Short mmCIF file of C-alpha atoms in Angstrom, two decimals:
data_model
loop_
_atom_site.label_atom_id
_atom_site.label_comp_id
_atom_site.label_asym_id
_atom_site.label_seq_id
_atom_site.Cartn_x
_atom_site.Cartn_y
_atom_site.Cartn_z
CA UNK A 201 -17.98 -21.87 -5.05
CA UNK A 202 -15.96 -20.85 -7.88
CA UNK A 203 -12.24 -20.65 -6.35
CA UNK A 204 -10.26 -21.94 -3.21
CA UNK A 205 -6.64 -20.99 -2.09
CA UNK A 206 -4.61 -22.30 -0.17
CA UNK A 207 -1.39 -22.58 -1.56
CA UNK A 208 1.54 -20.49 -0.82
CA UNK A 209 3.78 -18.63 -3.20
CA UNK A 210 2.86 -16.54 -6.26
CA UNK A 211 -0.04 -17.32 -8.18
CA UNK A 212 -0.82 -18.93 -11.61
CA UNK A 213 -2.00 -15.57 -13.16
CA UNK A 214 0.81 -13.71 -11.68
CA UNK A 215 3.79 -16.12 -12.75
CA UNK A 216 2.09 -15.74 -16.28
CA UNK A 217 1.76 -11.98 -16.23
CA UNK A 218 5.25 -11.90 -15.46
CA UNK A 219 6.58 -13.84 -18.20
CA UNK A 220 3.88 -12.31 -20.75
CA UNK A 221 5.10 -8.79 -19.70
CA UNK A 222 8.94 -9.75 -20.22
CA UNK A 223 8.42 -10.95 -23.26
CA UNK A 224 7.27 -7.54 -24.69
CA UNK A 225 9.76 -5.88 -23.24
CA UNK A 226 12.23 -7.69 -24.36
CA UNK A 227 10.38 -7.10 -28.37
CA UNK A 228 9.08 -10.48 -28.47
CA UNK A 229 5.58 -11.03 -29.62
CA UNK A 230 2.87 -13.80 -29.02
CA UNK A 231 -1.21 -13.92 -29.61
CA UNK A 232 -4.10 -16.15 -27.38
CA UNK A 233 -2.81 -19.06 -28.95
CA UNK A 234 0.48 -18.82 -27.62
CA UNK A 235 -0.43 -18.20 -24.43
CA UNK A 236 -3.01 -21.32 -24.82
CA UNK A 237 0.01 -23.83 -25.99
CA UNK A 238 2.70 -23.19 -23.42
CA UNK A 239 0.88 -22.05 -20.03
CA UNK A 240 -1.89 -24.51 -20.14
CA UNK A 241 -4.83 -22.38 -20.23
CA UNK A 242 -8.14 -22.24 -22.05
CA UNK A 243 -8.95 -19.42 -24.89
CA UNK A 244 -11.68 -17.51 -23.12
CA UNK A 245 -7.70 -16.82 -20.13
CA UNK A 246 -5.78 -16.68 -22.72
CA UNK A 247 -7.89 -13.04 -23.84
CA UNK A 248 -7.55 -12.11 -19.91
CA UNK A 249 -4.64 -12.17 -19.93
CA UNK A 250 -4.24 -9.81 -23.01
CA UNK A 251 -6.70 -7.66 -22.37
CA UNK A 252 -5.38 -7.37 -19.06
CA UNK A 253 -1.61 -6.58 -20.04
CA UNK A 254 -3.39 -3.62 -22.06
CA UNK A 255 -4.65 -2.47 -19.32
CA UNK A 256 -1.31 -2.39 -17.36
CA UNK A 257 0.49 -0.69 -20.27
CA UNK A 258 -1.70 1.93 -20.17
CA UNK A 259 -1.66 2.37 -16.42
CA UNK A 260 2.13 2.61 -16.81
CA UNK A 261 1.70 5.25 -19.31
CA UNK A 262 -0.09 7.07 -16.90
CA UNK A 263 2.13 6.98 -14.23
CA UNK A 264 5.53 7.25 -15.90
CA UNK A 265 6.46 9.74 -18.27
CA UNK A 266 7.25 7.11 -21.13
CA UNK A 267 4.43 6.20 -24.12
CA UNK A 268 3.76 2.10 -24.19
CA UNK A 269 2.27 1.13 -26.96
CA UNK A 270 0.34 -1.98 -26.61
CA UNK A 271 -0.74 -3.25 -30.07
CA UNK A 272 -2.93 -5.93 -31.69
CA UNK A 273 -2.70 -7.16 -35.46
CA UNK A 274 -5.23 -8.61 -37.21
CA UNK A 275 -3.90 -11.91 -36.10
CA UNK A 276 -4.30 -10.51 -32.68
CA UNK A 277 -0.26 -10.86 -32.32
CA UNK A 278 0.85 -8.45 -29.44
CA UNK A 279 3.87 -6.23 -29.14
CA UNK A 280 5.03 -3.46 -27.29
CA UNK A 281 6.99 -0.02 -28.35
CA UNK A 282 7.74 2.80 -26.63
CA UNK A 283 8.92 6.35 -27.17
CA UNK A 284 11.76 5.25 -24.77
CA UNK A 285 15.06 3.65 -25.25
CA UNK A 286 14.59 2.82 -20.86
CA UNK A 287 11.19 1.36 -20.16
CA UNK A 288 12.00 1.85 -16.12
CA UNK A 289 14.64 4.12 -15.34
CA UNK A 290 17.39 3.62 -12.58
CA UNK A 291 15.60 5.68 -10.26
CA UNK A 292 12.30 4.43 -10.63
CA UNK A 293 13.61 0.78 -10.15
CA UNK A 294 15.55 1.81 -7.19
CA UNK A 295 12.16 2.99 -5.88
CA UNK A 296 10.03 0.22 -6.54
CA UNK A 297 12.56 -2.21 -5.16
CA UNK A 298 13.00 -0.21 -2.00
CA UNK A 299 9.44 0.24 -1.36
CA UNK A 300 9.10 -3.51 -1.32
CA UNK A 301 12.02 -3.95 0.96
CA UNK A 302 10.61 -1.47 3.47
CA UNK A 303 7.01 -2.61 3.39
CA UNK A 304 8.23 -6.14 4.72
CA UNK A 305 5.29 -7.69 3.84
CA UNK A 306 6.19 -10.03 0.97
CA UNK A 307 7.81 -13.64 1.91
CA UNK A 308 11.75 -13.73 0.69
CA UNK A 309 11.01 -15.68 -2.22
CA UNK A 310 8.81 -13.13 -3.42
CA UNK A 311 11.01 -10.39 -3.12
CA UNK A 312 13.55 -12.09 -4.73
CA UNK A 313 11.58 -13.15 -7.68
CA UNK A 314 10.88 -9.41 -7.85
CA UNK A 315 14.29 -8.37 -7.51
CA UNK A 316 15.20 -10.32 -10.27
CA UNK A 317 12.54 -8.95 -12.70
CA UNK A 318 14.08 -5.82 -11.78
CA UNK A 319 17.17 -6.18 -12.66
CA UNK A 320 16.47 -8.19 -15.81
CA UNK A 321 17.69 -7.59 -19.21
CA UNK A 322 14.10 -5.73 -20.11
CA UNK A 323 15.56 -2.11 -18.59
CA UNK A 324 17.77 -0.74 -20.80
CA UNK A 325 20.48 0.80 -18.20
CA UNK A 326 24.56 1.63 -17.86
CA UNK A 327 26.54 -1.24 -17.01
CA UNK A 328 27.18 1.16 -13.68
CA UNK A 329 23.98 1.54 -13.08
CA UNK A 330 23.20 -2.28 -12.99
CA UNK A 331 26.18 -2.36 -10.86
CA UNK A 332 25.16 -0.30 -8.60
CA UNK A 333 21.81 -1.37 -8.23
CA UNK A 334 22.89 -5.24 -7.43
CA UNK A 335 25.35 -3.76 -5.12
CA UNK A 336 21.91 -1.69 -3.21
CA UNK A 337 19.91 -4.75 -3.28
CA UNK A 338 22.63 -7.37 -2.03
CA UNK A 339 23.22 -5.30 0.33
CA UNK A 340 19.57 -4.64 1.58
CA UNK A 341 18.43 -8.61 1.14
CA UNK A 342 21.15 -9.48 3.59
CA UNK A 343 19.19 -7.80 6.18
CA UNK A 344 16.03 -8.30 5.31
CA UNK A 345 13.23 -10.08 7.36
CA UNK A 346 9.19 -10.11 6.64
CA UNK A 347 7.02 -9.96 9.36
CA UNK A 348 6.11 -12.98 11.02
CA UNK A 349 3.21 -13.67 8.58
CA UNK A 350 4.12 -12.47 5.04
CA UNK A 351 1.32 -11.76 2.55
CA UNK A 352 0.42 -14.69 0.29
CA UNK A 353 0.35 -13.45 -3.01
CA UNK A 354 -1.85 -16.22 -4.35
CA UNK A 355 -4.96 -15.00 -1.49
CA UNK A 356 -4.27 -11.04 -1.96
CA UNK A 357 -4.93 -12.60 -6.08
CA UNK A 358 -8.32 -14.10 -5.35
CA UNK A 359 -9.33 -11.12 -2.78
CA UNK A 360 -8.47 -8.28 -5.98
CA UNK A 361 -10.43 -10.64 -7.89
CA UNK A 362 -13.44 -10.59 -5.71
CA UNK A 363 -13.17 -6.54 -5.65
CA UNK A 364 -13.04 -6.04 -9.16
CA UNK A 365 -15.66 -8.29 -10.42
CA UNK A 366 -17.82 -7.64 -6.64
CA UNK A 367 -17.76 -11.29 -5.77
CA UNK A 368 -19.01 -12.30 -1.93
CA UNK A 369 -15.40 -13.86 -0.27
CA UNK A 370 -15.28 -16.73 2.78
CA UNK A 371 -12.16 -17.54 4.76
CA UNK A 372 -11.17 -18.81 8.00
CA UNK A 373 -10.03 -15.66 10.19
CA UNK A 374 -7.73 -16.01 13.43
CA UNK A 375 -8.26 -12.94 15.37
CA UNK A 376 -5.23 -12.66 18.42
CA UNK A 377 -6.74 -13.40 21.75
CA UNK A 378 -10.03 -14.90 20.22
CA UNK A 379 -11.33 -17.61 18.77
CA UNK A 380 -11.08 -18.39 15.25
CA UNK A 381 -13.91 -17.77 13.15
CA UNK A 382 -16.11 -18.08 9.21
CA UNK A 383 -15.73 -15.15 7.69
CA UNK A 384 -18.22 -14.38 4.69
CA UNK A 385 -17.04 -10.66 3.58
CA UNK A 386 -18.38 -8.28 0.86
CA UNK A 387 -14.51 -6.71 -0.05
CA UNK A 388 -14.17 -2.82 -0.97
CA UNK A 389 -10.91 -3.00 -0.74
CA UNK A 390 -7.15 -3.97 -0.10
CA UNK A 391 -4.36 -1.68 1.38
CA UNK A 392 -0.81 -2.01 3.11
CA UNK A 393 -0.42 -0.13 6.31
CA UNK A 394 2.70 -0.23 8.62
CA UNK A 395 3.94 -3.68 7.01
CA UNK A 396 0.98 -5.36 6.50
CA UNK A 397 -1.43 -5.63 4.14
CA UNK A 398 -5.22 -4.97 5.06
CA UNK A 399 -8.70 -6.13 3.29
CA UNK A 400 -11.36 -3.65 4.15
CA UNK A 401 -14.66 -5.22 3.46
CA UNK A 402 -18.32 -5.89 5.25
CA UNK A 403 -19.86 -8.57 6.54
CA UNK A 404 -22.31 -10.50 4.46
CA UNK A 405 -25.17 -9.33 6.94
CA UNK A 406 -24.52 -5.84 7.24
CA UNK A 407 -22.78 -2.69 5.52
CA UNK A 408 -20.70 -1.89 8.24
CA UNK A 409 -17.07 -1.52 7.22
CA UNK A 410 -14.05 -3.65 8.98
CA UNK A 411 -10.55 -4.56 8.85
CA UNK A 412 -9.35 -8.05 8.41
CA UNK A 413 -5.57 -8.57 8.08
CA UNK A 414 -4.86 -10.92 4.84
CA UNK A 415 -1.83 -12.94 6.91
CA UNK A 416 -4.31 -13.74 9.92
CA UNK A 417 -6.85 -15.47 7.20
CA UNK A 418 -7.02 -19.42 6.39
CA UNK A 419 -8.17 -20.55 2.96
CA UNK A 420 -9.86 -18.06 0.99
CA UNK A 421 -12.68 -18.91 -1.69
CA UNK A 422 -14.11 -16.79 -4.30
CA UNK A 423 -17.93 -17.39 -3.93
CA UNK A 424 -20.45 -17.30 -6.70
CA UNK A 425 -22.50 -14.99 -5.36
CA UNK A 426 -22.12 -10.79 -5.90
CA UNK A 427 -23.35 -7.66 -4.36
CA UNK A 428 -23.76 -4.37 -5.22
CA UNK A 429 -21.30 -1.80 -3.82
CA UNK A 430 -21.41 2.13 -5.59
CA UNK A 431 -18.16 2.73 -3.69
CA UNK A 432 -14.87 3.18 -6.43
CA UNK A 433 -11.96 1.83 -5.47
CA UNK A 434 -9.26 3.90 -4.17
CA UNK A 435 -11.34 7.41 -4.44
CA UNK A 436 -10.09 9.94 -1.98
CA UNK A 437 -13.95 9.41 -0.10
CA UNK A 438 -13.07 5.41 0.29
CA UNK A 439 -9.61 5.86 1.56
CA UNK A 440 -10.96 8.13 4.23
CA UNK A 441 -12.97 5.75 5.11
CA UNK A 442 -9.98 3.37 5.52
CA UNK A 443 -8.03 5.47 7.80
CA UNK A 444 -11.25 6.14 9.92
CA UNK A 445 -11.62 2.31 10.52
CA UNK A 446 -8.88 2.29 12.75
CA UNK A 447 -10.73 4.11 14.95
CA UNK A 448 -13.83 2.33 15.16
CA UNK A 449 -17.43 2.94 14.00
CA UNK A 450 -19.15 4.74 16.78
CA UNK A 451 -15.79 7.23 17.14
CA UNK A 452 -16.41 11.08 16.31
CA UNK A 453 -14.35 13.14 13.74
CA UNK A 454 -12.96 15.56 15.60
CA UNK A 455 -9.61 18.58 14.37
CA UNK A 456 -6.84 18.45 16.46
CA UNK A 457 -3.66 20.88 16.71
CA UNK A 458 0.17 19.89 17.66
CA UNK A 459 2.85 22.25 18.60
CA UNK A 460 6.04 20.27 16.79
CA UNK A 461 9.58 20.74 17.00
CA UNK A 462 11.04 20.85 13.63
CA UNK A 463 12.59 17.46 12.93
CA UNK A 464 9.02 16.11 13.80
CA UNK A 465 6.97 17.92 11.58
CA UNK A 466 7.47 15.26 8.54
CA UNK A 467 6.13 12.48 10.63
CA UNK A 468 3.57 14.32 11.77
CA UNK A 469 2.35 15.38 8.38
CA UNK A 470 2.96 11.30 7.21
CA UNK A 471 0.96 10.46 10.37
CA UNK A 472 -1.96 12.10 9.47
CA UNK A 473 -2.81 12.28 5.81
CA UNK A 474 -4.94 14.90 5.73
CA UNK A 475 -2.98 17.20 8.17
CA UNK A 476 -1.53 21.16 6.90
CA UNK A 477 0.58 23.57 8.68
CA UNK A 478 -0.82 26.13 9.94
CA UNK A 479 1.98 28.52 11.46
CA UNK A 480 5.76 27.93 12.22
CA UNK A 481 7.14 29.57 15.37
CA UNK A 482 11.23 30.85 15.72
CA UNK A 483 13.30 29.10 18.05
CA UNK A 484 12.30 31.55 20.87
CA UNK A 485 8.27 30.00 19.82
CA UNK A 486 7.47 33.61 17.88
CA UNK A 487 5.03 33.33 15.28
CA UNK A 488 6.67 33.64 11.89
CA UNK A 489 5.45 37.08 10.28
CA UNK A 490 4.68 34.99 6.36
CA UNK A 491 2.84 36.24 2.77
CA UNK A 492 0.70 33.91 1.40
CA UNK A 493 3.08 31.75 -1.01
CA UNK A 494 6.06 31.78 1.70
CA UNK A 495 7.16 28.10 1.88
CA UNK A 496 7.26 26.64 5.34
CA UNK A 497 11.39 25.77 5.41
CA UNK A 498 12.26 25.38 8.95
CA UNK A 499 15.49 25.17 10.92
CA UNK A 500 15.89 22.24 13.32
CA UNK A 501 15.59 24.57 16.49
CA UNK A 502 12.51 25.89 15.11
CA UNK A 503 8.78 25.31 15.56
CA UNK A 504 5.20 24.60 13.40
CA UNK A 505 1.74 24.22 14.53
CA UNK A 506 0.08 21.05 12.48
CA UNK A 507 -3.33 20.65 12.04
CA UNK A 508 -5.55 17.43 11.40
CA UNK A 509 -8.75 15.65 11.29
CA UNK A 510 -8.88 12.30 12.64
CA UNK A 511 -12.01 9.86 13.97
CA UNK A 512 -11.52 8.90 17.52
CA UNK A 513 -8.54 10.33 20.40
CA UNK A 514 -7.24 7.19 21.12
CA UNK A 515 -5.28 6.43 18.08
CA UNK A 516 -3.45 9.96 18.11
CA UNK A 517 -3.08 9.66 21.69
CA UNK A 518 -0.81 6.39 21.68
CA UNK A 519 1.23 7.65 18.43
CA UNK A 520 1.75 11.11 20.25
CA UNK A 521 2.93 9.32 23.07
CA UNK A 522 5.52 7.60 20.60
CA UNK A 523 7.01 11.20 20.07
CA UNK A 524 8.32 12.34 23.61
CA UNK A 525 9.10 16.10 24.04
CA UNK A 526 8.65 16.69 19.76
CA UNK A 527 5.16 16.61 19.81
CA UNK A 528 2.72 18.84 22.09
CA UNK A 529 -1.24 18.63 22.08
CA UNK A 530 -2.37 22.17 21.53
CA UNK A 531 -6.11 21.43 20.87
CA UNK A 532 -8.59 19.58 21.96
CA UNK A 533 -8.77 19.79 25.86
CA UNK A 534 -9.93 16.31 25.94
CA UNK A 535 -6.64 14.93 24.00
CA UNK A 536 -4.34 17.00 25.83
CA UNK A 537 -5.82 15.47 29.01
CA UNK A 538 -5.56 11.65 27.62
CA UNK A 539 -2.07 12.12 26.74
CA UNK A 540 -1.44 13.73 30.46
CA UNK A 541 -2.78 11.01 32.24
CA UNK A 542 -0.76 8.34 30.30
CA UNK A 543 2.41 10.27 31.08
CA UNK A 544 1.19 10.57 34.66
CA UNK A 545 0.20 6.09 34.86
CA UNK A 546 3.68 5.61 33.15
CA UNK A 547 5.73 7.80 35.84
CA UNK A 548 3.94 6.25 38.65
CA UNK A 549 4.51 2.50 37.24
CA UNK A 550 8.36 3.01 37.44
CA UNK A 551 8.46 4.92 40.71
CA UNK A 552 7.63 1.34 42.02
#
C-alpha cells in the first residue's frame, strides 16, 4: 500500500499548488528548496511540484489565448511572465466560477476557497469589474447547496494519481439498495456528469468497464501494484465509451431520430453528444428548402429533426419522457413504442 485517504477537505498537494501558483502570479519567485523549507516536504516533491506547475502553465497556454512563460535559472529559481497584462480575464473567471457553482459537486468550503483564488489580487482587472464579480458570486453562494454527498477533493487527488501513473485503487463502495462492498479497480478515468463526479474504471479481475460514483466510496488507497491500460485519457474513443456505460455492457448501439419543437432542440443536441440536425420543418411542419452552408436558425414555432447514436433505448426513453409534447420519437419503431407504453402506464396510474 502506498497511500490511504480518508480525510475530508482539500488535499496536501492541492493547498500547495495553490499557493505555489499565486505566488507566480503575483511575480514572486521560489526554487525546490523553498518549497522544501516552508511546506514540509522532501526534495524528490519539492521537483513535483515544479515540474508539475510547468506542466499547468503550458496547459493554460493552450487553452487561453495568453503566452505563460514558466522559467528555470540555473539555480532552478522559478518565475512566471506573460505576454498579458490579465492572466484570467473577467469573462473567463466569471466562467470558471459559474461552472463550479452549477456543477454542485464541490463541498461549500471548497467553493469558497475557490472563489477566493478567483477573485484574488493575481488577475489584473477594473475596480468595476471586481465589483461586479463579488456582487455575481455573493449573490450565487447565498443560494447555493451541493448535493447531498459533495466530492472530496483529497480522494478525486489519489484516484487522478492512480490514472496517471496506472496504479491498481481499493475502496469501500456503498451501492443504494445493496450491500456495501471491497472494491479493487483498475481506473481509466474520472468525469462529472449531472452534479456528480464519476470514476470509470475495471475491476481487478476483468476488463470490463464500470461506473463507481467518487461520493458513494469509503477510504480510498493507492496500491502498489500497476497494470497496463493502452487507452489515453480523455480521447474522443474513451469518452464514448463513458457515455455508453450508462447503458450497460450487453446494450446495442443503435441511431435514433426526434421530431423537436424549437426551444428543445439545444437540449436535445446537449443530451446527446454526438447528435446533428438533420432537417428543420416551418411552423406548418414543411421541410425547409436549404443550400449546403445555410445555418439552422429557427423560430420558436418552428421545427428540426435531430439525429443520434446512443447504446441501449432505455436511457433515451426516460429523458424523452422528461420533455412532454417538445420531443417526438421519429425512428426506431421499438423506441417510439417504449415511450408509448410509459405514457399509456402513467395515464392509467392516475385514472385510479
Amino acid at each position: 500500500m502506498i497511500k490511504k485517504i480518508t480525510s475530508k477537505g482539500p488535499s496536501k498537494q492541492l493547498s500547495v499548488m495553490f499557493s505555489l501558483f499565486m505566488r507566480l502570479l503575483l511575480g514572486g519567485s521560489f526554487d525546490y528548496q523553498t518549497i522544501v523549507t516552508e511546506y514540509g516536504v522532501s526534495r524528490d516533491t519539492a521537483f513535483k511540484y515544479i515540474n508539475e506547475l510547468e506542466a499547468l502553465c503550458l496547459a493554460l497556454t493552450d487553452e487561453f489565448d495568453v503566452a505563460y512563460q514558466f522559467t528555470k535559472d540555473k539555480h532552478r529559481r522559478c518565475t512566471l511572465q506573460t505576454s498579458d497584462e490579465s492572466l484570467l480575464s473577467f469573462k473567463e473567471v466569471l466562467i470558471v466560477m459559474e461552472a463550479l457553482l452549477a456543477g454542485r459537486f464541490l463541498a461549500t468550503d471548497d467553493i469558497k476557497m475557490f472563489r477566493d483564488k478567483l477573485l484574488s489580487p493575481f488577475v489584473k482587472r477594473s475596480p468595476q469589474q471586481n465589483l461586479a464579480l463579488k456582487e455575481i458570486f455573493a449573490r450565487d453562494m447565498s443560494d447555493y447547496t451541493p448535493v447531498e454527498y459533495p466530492l472530496d477533493l483529497s480522494i478525486a487527488n489519489v484516484v487522478y494519481d492512480a490514472i496517471v501513473t496506472k496504479h491498481k485503487v481499493k475502496f469501500e463502495y456503498y451501492p443504494p439498495g445493496r450491500a456495501p462492498h471491497t472494491a479493487i479497480v483498475k481506473p481509466v478515468d474520472i468525469f462529472i456528469d449531472k452534479y456528480y463526479v464519476y470514476l470509470h474504471a475495471s475491476k481487478d479481475d476483468s476488463d470490463e468497464l464500470r461506473l463507481y460514483r467518487l461520493d458513494r466510496t469509503g477510504g480510498i488507497e493507492l496500491l502498489a501494484e500497476t497494470f497496463t491500460d493502452e487507452r489515453p485519457i480523455g480521447d474522443s474513443g474513451n469518452r464514448q465509451r463513458l457515455i455508453n456505460a450508462f447503458a450497460g455492457p450487453n446494450a446495442r448501439i443503435q441511431t435514433i431520430k426526434l421530431f423537436c419543437k424549437a426551444r428543445a432542440v439545444e437540449y436535445v443536441l446537449d443530451e446527446f453528444p454526438n447528435s446533428k440536425i438533420e432537417a428543420t420543418y416551418d411552423k406548418n411542419k414543411v421541410k425547409h428548402l436549404r443550400r449546403k452552408n445555410d445555418p439552422y436558425i429557427l423560430e420558436n414555432d418552428e421545427y428540426a429533426l435531430v439525429s443520434a447514436t446512443v447504446k441501449g433505448l432505455e436511457g433515451s426513453k426516460h429523458w424523452i419522457l422528461s420533455q412532454a409534447d417538445r420531443v417526438k420519437v421519429v425512428e426506431p419503431v421499438e423506441l417510439s413504442q417504449m415511450v408509448q407504453r410509459s405514457l399509456t402506464a402513467a395515464l392509467e396510474q392516475y385514472k385510479k
